[in-house]
XYZ file of C-alpha atoms in Angstrom:
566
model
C 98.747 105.941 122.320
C 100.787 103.368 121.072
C 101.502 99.980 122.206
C 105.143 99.948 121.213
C 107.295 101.699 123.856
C 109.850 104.347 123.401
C 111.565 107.183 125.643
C 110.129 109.696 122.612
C 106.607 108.058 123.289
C 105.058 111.612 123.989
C 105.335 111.872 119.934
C 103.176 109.124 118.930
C 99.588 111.120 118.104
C 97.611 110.155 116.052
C 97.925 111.447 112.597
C 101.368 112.661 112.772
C 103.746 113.159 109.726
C 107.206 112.740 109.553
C 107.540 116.194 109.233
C 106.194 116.896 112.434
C 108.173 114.608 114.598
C 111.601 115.237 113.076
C 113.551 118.007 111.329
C 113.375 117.221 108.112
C 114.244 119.180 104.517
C 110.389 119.618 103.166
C 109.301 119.634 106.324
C 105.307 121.439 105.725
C 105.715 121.479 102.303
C 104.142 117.995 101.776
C 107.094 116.345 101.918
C 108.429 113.331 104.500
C 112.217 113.098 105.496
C 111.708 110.450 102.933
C 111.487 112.732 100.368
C 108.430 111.370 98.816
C 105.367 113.057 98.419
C 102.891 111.997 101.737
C 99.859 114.124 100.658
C 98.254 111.175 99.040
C 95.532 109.171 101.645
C 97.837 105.846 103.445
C 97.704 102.622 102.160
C 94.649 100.765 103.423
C 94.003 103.414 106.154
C 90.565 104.956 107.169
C 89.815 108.087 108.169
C 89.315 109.150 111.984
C 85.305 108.844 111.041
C 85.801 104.891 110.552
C 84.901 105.006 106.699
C 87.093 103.759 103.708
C 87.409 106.531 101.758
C 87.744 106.867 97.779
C 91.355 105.643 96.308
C 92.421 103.371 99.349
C 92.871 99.998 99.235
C 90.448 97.918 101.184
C 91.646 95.384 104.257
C 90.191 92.406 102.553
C 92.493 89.969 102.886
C 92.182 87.356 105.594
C 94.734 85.691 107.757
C 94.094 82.305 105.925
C 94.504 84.493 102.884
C 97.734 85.879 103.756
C 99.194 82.258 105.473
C 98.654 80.730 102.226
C 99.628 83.039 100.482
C 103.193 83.669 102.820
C 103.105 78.918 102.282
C 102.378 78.544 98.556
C 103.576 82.061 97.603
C 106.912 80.531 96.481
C 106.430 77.626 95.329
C 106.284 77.825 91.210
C 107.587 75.972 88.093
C 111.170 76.710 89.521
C 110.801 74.036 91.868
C 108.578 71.695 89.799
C 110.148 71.790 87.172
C 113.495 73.820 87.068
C 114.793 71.732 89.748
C 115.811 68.781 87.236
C 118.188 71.358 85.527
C 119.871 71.961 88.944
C 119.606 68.002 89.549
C 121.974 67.507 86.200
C 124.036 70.338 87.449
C 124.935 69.324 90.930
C 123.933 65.835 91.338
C 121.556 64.679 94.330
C 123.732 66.234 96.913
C 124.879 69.947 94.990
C 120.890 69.866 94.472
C 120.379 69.764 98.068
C 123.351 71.665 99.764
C 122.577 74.112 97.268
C 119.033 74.649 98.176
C 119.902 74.193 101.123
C 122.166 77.025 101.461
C 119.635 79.713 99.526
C 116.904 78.422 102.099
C 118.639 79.739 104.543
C 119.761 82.910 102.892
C 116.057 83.800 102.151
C 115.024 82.642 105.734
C 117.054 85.186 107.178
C 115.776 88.131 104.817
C 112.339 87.012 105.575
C 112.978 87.358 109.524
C 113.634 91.153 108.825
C 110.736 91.686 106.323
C 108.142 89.455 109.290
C 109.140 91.903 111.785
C 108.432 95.336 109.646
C 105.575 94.326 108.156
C 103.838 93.199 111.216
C 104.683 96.034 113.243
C 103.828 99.122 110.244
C 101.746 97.303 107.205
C 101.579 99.870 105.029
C 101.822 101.600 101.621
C 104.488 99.355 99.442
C 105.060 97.245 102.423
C 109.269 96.637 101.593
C 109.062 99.150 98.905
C 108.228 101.528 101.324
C 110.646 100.082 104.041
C 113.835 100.868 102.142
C 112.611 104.456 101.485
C 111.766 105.193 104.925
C 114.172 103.379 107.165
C 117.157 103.636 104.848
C 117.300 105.609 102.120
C 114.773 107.349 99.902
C 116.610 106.664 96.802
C 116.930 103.272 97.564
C 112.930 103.350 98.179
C 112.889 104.787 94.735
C 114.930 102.001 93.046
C 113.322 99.048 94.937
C 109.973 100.320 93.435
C 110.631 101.007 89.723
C 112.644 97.998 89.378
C 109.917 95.891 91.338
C 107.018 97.032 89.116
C 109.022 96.210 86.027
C 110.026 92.631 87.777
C 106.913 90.991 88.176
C 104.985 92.795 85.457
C 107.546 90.937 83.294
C 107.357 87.871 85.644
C 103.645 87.547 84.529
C 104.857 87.356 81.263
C 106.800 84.652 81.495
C 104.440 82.287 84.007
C 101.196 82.912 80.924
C 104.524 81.220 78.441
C 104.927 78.452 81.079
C 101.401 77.978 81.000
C 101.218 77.247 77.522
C 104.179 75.134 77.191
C 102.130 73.081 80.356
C 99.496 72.413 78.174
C 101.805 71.163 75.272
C 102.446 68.272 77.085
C 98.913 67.254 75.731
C 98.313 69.464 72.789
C 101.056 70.196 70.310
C 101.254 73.974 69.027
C 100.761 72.664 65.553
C 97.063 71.591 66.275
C 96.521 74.430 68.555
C 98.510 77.896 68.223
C 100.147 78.989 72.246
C 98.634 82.171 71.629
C 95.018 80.688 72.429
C 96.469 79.123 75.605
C 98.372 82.723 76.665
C 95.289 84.819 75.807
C 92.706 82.926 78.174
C 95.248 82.684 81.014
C 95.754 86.869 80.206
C 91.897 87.400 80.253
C 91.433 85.032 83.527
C 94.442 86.961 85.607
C 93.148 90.248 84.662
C 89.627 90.004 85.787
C 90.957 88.402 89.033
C 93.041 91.456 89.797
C 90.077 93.911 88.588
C 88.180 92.296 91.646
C 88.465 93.006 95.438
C 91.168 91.995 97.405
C 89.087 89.137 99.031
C 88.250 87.684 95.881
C 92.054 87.845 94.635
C 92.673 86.203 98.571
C 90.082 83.301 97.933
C 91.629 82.419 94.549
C 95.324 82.164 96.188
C 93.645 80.210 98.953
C 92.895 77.913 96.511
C 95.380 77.922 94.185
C 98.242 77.940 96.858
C 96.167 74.743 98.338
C 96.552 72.928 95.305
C 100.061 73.616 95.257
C 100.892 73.039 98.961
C 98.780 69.322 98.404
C 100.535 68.818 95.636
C 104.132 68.879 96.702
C 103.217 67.711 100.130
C 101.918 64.322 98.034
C 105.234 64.334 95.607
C 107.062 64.351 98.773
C 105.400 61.203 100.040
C 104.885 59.713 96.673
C 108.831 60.147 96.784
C 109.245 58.706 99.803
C 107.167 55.618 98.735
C 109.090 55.273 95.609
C 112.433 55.062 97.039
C 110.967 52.569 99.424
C 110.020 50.431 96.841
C 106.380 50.861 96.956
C 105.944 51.508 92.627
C 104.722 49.016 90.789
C 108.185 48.204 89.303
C 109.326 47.146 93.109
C 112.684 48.355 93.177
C 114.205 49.926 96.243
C 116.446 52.290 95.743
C 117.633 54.047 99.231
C 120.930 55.965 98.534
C 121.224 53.757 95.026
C 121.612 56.846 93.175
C 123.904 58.478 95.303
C 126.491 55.879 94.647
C 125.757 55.196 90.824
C 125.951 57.665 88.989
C 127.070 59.788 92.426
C 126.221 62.113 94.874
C 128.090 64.865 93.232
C 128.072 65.596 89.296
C 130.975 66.821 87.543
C 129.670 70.359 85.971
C 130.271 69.959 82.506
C 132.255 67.014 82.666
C 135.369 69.732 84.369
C 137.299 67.057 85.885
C 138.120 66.870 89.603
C 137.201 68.618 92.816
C 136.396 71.608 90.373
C 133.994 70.509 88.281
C 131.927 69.121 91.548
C 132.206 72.404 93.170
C 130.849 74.648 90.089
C 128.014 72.226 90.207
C 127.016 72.805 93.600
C 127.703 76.556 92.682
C 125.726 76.234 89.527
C 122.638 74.639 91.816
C 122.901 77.485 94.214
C 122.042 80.452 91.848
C 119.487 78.771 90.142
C 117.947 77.837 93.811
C 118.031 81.320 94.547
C 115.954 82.117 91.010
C 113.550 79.415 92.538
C 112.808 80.992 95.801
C 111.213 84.223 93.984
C 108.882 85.821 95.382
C 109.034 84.382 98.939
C 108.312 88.011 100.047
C 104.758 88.680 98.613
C 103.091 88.731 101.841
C 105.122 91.825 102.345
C 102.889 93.572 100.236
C 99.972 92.182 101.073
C 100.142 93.313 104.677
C 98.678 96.318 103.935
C 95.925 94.635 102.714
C 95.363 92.254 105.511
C 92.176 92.542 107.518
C 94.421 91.997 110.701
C 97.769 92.068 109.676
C 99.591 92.181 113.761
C 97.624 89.033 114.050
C 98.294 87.412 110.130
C 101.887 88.526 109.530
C 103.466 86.650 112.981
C 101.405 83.634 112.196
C 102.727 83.636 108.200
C 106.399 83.802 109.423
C 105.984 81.362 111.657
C 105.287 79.073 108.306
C 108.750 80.218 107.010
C 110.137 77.117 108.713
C 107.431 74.994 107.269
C 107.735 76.646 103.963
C 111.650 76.151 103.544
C 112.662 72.926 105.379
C 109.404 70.971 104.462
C 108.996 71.712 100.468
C 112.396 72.682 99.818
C 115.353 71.181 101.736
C 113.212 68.290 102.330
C 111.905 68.420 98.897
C 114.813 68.012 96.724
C 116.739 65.691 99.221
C 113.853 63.382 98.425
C 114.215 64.179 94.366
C 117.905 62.772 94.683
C 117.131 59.450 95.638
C 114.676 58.833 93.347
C 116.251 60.566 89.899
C 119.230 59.714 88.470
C 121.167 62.908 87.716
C 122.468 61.414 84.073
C 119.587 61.216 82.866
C 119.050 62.651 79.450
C 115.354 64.137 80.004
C 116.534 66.498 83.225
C 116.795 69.792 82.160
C 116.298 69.192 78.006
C 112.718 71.009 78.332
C 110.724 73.351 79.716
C 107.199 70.882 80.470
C 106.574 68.590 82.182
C 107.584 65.630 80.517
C 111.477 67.202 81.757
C 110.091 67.788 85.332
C 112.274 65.301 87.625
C 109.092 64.722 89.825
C 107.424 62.992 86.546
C 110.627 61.218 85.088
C 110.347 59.749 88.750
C 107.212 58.709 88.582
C 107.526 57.396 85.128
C 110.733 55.028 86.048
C 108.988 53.833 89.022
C 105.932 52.325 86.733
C 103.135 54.650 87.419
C 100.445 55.347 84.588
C 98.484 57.753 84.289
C 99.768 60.178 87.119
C 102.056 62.235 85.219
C 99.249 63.740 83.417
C 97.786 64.478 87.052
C 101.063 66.320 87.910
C 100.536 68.504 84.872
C 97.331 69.694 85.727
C 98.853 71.132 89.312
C 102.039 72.478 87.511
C 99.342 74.719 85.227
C 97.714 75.752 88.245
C 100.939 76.994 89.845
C 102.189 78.383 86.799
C 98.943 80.190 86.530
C 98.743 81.042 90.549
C 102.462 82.270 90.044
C 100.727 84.947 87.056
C 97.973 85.876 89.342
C 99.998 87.237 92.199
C 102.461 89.021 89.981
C 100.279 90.907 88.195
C 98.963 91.670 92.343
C 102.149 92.862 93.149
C 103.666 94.989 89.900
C 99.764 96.941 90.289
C 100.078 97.174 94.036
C 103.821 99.154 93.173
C 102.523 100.653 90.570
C 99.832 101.988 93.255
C 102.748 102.955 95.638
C 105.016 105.173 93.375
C 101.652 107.160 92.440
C 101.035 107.297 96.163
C 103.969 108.360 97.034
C 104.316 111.353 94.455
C 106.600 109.666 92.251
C 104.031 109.096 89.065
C 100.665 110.834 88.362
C 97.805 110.713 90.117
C 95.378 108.983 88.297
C 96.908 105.678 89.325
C 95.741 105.876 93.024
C 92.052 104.990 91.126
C 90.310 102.410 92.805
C 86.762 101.723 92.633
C 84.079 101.432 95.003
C 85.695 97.645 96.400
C 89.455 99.003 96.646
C 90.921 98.044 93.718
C 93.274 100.441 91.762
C 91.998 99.506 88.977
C 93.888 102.202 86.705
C 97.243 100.491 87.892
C 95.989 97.067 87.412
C 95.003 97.454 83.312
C 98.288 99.507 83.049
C 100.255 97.066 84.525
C 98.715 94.716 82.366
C 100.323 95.732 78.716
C 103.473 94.089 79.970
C 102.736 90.485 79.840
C 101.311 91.010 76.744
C 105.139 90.208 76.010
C 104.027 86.878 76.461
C 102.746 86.299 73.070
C 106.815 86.587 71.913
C 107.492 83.205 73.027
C 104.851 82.459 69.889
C 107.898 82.717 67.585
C 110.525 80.772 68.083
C 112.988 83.097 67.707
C 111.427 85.721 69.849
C 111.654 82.698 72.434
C 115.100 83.246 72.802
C 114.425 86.774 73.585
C 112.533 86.275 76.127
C 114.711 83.751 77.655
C 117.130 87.085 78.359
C 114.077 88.451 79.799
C 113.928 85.694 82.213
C 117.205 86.262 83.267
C 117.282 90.291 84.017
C 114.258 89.082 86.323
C 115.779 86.777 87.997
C 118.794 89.205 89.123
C 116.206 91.915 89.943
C 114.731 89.545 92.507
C 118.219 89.173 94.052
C 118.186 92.663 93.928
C 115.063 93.462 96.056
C 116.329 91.214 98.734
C 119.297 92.778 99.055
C 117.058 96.178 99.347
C 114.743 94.667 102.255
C 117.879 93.389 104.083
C 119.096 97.415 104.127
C 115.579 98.728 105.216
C 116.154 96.058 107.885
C 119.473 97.103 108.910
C 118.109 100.752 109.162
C 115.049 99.810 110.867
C 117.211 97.880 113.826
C 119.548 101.038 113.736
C 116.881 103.531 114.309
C 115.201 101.331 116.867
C 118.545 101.256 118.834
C 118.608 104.813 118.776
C 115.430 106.051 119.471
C 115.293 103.459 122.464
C 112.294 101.340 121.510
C 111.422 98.298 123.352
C 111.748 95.094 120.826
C 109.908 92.896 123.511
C 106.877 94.955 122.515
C 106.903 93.991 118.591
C 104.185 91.852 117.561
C 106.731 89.590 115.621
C 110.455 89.584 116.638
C 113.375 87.025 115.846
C 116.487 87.032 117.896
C 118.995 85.908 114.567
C 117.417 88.875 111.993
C 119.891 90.972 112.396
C 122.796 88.753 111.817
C 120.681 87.589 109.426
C 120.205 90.787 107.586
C 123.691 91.249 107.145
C 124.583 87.578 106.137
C 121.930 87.276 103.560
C 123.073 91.014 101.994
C 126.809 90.002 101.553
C 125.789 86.568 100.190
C 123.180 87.976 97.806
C 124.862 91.015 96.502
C 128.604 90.524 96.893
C 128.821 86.115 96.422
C 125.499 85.655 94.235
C 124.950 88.486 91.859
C 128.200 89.386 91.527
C 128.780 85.698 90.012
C 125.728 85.475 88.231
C 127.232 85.122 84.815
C 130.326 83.208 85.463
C 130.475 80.534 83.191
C 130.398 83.306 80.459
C 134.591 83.440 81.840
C 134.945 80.390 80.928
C 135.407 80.240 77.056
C 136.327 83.674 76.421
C 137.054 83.224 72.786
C 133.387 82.230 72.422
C 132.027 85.136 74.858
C 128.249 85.082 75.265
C 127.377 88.382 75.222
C 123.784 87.560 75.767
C 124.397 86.303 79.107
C 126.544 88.754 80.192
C 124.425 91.453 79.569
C 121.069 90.211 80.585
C 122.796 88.771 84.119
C 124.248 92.222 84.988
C 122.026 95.079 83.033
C 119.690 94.896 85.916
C 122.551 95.676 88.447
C 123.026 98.918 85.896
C 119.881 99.384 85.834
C 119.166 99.558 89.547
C 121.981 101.343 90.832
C 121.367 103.897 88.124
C 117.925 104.713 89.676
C 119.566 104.995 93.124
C 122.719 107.218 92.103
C 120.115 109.094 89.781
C 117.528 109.857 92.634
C 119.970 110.561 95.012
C 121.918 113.265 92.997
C 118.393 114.463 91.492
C 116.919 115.198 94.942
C 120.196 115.484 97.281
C 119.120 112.591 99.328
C 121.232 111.209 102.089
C 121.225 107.774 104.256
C 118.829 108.484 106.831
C 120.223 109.029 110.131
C 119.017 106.778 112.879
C 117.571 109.195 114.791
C 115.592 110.716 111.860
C 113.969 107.937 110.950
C 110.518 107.879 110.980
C 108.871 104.566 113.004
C 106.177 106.502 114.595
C 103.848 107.930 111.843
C 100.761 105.646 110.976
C 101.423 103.135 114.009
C 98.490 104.559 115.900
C 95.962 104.379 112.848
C 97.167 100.683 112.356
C 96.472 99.900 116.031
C 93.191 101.386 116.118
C 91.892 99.439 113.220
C 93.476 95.831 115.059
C 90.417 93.458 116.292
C 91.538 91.247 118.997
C 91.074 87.847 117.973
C 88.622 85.879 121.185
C 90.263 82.531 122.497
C 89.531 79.422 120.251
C 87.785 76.583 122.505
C 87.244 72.848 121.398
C 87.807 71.706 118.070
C 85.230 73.611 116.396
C 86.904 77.133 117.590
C 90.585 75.697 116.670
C 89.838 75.017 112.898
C 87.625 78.151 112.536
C 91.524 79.669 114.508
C 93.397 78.018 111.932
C 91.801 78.695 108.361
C 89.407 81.726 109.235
């Protein structure tokens, strides 16, 4: 019997389908109200004889594993290094109202996504959210367009990676292909592994990235205080020359300062990618009612410490003029080392560029993860062949994960430098797919509240539970899809004479492109918004339960740490 209370509780056996509990078209013939195939073995689940069976994915993944991974998850070249172009933008205080503002966006969405993914960690984890609690063509669009996202995501973190390590070795002495193909060959074999092993490396990897802008921060902190070997203090110096505000584009007047700001905020909201990875991994977590509450409780950490706090430090120790922000894509234009380099330190820029290849390569690692793992979830759910639910004897789907792989292959474009360019556009269709998935979880949150209204189930009970994610929910979908999205590609308006057609279409294809899956499944199959009292939130909650370990008390210091990282 299930822990989580309802007044339709006399439903909840174990093993029960959707089709069982509620009316639904397919009903017996292998089909959920969903509409997607359920014969296919669940997501991590064993059978009722306590053995992991062949084609599931294994529960490897530790709750140190998935708090790092929910901490450092995010944090990527964007903010290393694609910060400085939003510094330029905006100015010190457009940088940080603007990522301020996105913050907050994303922590509502992530409320919602905590509180479904700690009470049903399954199969798709948000990909499978939207199709059950919403809509199943919206299911279907979230997961095609997320496979595509961060296969081509990877892609472009191997080309960062290579640029990185430019910053010491120029192309012309050593070809970017060399650099691309051993970060390709390294990422692969990590995701051929188990899910512990692909856990341990993010532990690490996320730990160097977590120490590393957790020492910027201070390092910033020191700087502005004076501490560099130069011995300037600087306080709010920058703030009043050049100014707190830049003038976007040198647009005169209250305009030009407020299409900075706006400039900073869609960019910020490019930077926050892939905040919801732990999503996913959920269904791979070893404990997940336990990991999931403790990973959203991070959020806070996540968002106010590395970036609100982060790039309010970054404007008082960069001047926005300054003609290195935002004129490359290494290092040498990352605002952290132009800081460090003003202030008079050798020698630690080169330090800096080490971590940034680490994240870049971190940042490649978990999106090859998470294009496999949907990859995994359309074939489990009946929506591509079989063969993909492969996974050998230590739970990896191994067929997914070397199909997946052909995609950043793409990488090897940026080798040209006119195939560079093309890639760029690449970038960008990404970026507004991102948007896009948020916008999806924040619907399969709005559903899941609904249903849970109408089918009378206790909240109190929910392992994880936030009294602001519904408001939330809906504040963070108008401002993504309506504000952000639908502005993506404004400064395309502005010289219409001279209209980049480039940026048009690579901001707003991916709109097309997703709302042409939905419209296409939905007339295809006749599928309808689910109803609230159809929805399923029963089905799989008692295999999930049975399989939670209850975690023993931690005592002294000893227990406490072994609490914390174990």
């Amino acid at each position: 019997m299930s822990k989580i209370t309802s007044n339709q509780e006399e439903k909840n056996l174990p093993g029960t389908t959707q089709a069982g509990v509620y009316p639904a078209s397919g009903a017996g013939n292998g089909y959920a109200a969903d509409g997607f195939n359920t014969n296919q073995p669940e997501y991590g689940d064993k059978s009722h004889d306590g053995i992991q069976h062949e084609n599931t994915l294994h529960r490897g993944l530790k709750p140190r594993h998935v708090s790092l991974i929910a901490i450092g998850g995010v944090i990527g070249t964007g903010l290393f290094i694609g910060s400085g172009t939003a510094l330029a933008n905006g100015g010190p205080l457009g940088l940080w109202l603007g990522f301020s503002f996105v913050g907050i966006l994303v922590f509502f969405m992530m409320l919602g996504l905590g509180e479904m993914a700690a009470y049903l960690p399954i199969t798709g984890g948000q990909l499978a959210f939207s199709g059950r609690f919403f809509d199943p063509a919206l299911g279907f669009a979230m997961t095609w367009s997320t496979t595509i996202h961060w296969a081509l995501t990877c892609a472009s973190e191997m080309s960062a990676v290579a640029v990185l390590v430019n910053y010491w070795i120029e192309p012309t002495r050593i070809n970017n292909a060399v650099w691309i193909a051993i970060c390709y060959v390294v990422i692969v074999a990590l995701n051929l592994t188990t899910s512990g092993v692909y856990g341990e490396t993010e532990f690490i990897f996320s730990s160097i990235k977590v120490l590393t802008i957790i020492g910027l921060i201070i390092l910033g902190i020191a700087i502005d205080c004076g501490a560099g070997p130069t011995g300037h203090y600087l306080g709010f110096h920058y703030w009043k020359d050049p100014g707190a505000l830049a003038q976007y584009e040198d647009i005169p007047g209250a305009t030009g300062r407020f299409l900075g700001w706006w400039a900073v905020m869609t960019q910020a909201a490019f930077s926050y990618g892939g905040v919801e990875f732990f999503g996913i991994t959920a269904a791979e977590s070893a404990n997940p009612r336990f990991a999931i509450p403790r990973a959203m409780k991070q959020i806070y950490f996540r968002i106010g410490i590395f970036y609100i706090l982060g790039t309010f430090i970054l404007g008082l120790i960069v001047p926005f003029d300054n003609d290195r922000l935002g004129t490359a894509s290494n290092a040498a234009a990352s605002p952290w080392v132009i800081a460090i380099q003003l202030s008079g330190i050798k020698a630690l820029p080169h330090i800096i560029n080490a971590c940034l290849i680490t994240s870049a390569w971190s940042a490649g690692n978990a999106d090859l993860y998470i294009a496999s793992r949907s990859l995994y979830n359309m074939a489990h759910k009946g929506l591509v062949p079989k063969i993909f639910l492969k996974t050998h004897r230590w739970g990896c789907p191994w067929v997914a994960v070397l199909t997946m792989a052909t995609i950043p292959l793409l990488a090897f474009m940026t080798v040209s430098t006119g195939a560079a360019e093309v890639f760029g556009w690449f970038v960008n269709l990404v970026a507004v797919m991102g948007l896009l998935e948020w916008s999806g979880i924040t619907l399969a949150y709005i559903g899941f509240r609904r249903a849970m209204k109408a089918q009378g189930f206790d909240r109190s009970t929910l392992p994880y539970r936030h009294p602001f994610a519904l408001f939330g929910a809906w504040f963070s979908l108008f401002s993504f899809a309506v504000v952000i999205i639908f502005f993506s590609a404004w400064t395309v308006f502005r010289d219409t004479a001279n209209f980049d057609r480039a940026t048009f279409i690579t901001n707003y294809i991916p709109v097309v492109f997703f709302l042409a899956l939905y419209f296409g499944y939905k007339i295809y199959r006749r599928t309808k918004i689910i109803h609230p009292m159809d929805v399923d939130l029963i089905t799989n909650v008692a295999e999930i339960e049975a399989t939670i370990v209850e975690r023993p008390p931690a005592h002294g210091i000893k227990g406490r740490l072994q609490a914390a990282l174990f």
